[in-house]
CSV table of C-alpha atoms in Angstrom, one decimal:
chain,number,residue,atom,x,y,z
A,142,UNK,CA,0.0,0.0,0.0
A,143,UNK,CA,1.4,3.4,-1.1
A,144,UNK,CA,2.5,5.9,1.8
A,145,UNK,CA,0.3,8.3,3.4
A,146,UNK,CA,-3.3,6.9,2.4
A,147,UNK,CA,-5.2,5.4,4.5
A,148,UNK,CA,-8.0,2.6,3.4
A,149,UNK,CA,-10.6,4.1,5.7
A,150,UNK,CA,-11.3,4.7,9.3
A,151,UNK,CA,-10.8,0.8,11.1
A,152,UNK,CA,-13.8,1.0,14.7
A,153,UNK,CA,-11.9,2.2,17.2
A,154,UNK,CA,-8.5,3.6,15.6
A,155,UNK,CA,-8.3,7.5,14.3
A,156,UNK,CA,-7.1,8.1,10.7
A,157,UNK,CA,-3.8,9.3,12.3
A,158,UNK,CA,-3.1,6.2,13.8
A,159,UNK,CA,-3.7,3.7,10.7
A,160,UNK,CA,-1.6,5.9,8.6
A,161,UNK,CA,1.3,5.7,11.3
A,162,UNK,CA,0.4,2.1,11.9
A,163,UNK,CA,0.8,1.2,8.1
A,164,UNK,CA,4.2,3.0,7.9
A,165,UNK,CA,5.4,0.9,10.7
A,166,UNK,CA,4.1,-2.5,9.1
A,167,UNK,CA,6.2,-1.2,5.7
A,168,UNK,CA,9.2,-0.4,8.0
A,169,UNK,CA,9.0,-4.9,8.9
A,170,UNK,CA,8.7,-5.6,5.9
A,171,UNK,CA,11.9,-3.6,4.7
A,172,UNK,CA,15.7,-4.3,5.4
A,173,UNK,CA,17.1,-3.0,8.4
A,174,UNK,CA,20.3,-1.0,7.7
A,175,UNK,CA,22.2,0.9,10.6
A,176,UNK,CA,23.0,4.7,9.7
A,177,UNK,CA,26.6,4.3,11.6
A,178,UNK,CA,27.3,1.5,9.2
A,179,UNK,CA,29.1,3.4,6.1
A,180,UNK,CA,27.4,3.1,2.7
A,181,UNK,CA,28.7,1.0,0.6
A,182,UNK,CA,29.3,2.7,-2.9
A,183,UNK,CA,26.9,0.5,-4.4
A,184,UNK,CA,23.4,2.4,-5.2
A,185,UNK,CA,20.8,-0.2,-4.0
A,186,UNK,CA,22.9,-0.1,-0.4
A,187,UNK,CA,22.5,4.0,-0.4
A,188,UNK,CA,18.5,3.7,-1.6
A,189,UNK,CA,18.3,1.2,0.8
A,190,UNK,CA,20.2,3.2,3.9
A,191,UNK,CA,18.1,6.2,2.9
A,192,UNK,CA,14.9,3.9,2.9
A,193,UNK,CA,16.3,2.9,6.8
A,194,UNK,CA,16.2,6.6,7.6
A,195,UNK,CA,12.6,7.5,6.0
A,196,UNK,CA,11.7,4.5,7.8
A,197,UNK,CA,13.0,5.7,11.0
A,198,UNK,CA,11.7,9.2,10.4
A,199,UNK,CA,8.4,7.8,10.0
A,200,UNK,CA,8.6,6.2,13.5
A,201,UNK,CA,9.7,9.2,15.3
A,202,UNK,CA,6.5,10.8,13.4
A,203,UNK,CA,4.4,8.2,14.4
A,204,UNK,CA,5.8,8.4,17.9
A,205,UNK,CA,5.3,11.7,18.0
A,206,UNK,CA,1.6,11.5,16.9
A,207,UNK,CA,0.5,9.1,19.2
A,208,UNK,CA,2.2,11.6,22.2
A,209,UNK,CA,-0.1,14.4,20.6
A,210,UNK,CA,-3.2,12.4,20.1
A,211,UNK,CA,-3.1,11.5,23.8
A,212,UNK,CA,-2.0,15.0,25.3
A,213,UNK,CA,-5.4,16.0,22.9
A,214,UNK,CA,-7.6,13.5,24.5
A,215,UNK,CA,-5.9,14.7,27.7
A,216,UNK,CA,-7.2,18.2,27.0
A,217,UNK,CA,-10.8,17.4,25.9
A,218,UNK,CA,-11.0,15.3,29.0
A,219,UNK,CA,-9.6,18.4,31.1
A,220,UNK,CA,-11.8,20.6,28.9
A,221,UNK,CA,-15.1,18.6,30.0
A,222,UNK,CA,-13.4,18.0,33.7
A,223,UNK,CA,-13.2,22.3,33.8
A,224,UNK,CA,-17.1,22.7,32.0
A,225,UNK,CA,-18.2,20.1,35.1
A,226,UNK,CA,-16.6,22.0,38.2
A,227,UNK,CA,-17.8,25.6,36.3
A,228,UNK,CA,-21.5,23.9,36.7
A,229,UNK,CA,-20.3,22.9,40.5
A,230,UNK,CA,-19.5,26.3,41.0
A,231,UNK,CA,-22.6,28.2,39.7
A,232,UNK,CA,-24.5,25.7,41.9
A,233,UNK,CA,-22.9,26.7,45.1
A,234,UNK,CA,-22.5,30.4,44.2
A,235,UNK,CA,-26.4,30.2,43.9
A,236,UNK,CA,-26.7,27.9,47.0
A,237,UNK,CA,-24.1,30.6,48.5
A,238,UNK,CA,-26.5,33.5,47.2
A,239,UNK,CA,-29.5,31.7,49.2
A,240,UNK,CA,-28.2,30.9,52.5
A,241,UNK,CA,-26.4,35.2,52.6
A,242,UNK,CA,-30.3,36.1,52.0
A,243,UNK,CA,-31.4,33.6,55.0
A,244,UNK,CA,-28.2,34.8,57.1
A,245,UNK,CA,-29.0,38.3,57.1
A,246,UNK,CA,-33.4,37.6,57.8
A,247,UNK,CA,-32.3,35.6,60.8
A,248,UNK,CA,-29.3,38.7,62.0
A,249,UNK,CA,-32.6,41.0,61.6
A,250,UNK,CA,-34.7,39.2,63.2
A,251,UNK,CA,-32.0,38.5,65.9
A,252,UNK,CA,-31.9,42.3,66.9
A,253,UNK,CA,-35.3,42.7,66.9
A,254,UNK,CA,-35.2,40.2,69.5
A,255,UNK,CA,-32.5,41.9,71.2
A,256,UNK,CA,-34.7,44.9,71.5
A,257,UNK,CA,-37.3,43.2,72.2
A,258,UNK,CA,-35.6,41.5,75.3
A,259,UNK,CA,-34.2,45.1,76.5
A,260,UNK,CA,-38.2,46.6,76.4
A,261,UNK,CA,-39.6,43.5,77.6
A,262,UNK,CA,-36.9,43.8,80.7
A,263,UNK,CA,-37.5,47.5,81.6
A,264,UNK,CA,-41.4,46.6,81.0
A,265,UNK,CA,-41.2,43.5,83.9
A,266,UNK,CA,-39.0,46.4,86.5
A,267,UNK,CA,-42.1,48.7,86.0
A,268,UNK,CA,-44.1,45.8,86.9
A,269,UNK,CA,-42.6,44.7,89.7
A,270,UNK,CA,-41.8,48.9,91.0
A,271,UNK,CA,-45.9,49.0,90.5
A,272,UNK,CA,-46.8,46.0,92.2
A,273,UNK,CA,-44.7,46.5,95.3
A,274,UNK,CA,-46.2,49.8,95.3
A,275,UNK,CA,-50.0,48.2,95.5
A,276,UNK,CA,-49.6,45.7,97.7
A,277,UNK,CA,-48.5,47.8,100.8
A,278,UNK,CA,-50.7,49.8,102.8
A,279,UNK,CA,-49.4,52.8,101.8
A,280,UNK,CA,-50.5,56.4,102.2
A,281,UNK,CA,-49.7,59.6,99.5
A,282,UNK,CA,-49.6,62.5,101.2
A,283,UNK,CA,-50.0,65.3,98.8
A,284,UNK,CA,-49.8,69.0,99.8
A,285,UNK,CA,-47.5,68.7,102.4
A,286,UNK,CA,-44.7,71.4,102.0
A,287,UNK,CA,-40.9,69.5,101.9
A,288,UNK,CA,-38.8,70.0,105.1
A,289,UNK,CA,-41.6,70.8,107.5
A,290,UNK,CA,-41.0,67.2,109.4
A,291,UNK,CA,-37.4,68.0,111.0
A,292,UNK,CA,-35.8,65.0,111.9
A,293,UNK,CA,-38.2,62.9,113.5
A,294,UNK,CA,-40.8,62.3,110.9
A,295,UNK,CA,-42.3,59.4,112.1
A,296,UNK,CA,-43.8,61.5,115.4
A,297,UNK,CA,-44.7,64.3,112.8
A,298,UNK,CA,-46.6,62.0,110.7
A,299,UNK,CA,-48.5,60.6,113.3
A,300,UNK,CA,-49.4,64.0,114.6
A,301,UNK,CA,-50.3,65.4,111.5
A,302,UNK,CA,-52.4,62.3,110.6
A,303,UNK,CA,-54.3,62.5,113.7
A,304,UNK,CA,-54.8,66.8,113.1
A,305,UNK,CA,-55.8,65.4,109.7
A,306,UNK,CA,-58.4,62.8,110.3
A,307,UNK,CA,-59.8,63.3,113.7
A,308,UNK,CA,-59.1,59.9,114.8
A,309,UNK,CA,-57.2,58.5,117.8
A,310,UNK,CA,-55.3,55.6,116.6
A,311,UNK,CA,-54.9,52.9,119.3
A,312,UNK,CA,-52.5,51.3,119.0
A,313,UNK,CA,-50.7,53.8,117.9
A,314,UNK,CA,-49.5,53.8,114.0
A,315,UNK,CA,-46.1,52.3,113.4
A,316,UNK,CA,-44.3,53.3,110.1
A,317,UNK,CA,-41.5,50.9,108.2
């Protein structure tokens, strides 16, 4: 078969690889002649030596094919392996996207609480001020001028209370 045609594409081998695979069945087929060998000055040695060396060339070629049809099936693996983890990506950039939203609700909601918590505290002291307040027997005395007690205000209390209400406590009132 003549060099560099091919007879079609064989299942499972690229065009490449027939063509470099027929070239190498030639190459058996042929003499093996070393290049350190000197040529002898006959002609059919020197067609022969440079038939060696096309032959040779040809492997290298062929070599050198295969290496390159394997680095590209390296790259359209790494090529699909890239498209894949873009995909990935997106996905979680999205997922990412989602959970920020549901992050910053629930830090919203969170000092809402927090506010919440501080009213909800000041509202139970008022309640507990107020209900001390209403469960003593206490007495508001309004109108009363500020210093007029002295220092003993118990025994002006219970003078003024008995000027007041024209009532003579016995026992007598005791204050706490």
């Amino acid at each position: 078969m003549p060099r560099g045609k091919t007879t079609g594409k064989a299942p499972g081998k690229p065009a490449c690889q027939l063509l470099f695979s027929e070239a190498l069945c030639e190459q058996k087929h042929s003499p093996v002649v070393d290049p350190l060998i000197p040529p002898h000055t006959n002609t059919n040695m020197t067609e022969d030596t440079q038939g060696a060396s096309m032959d040779r060339i040809l492997q290298e070629i062929s070599a050198v094919g295969c290496k390159l049809e394997g680095m590209d099936n390296a790259m359209v693996a790494l090529t699909a392996e890239t498209r894949s983890m873009r995909l990935e990506i997106a996905g979680f950039q999205s997922q990412i996207s989602g959970l920020d939203q549901r992050v910053t609700t629930v830090e919203a909601q969170a000092t809402s609480w927090a506010n919440r918590d501080q009213e909800l505290l000041h509202l139970r002291s008022r309640i507990t001020d107020l209900e001390d307040r209403s469960c003593g027997n206490n007495i508001r005395l309004l109108g009363v001028p500020e210093g007029t007690e002295g220092t003993d205000i118990p025994s002006y209390l219970r003078d003024m209370l008995t000027k007041l209400t024209d009532i003579t406590f016995d026992p007598p009132l005791e204050f706490q």
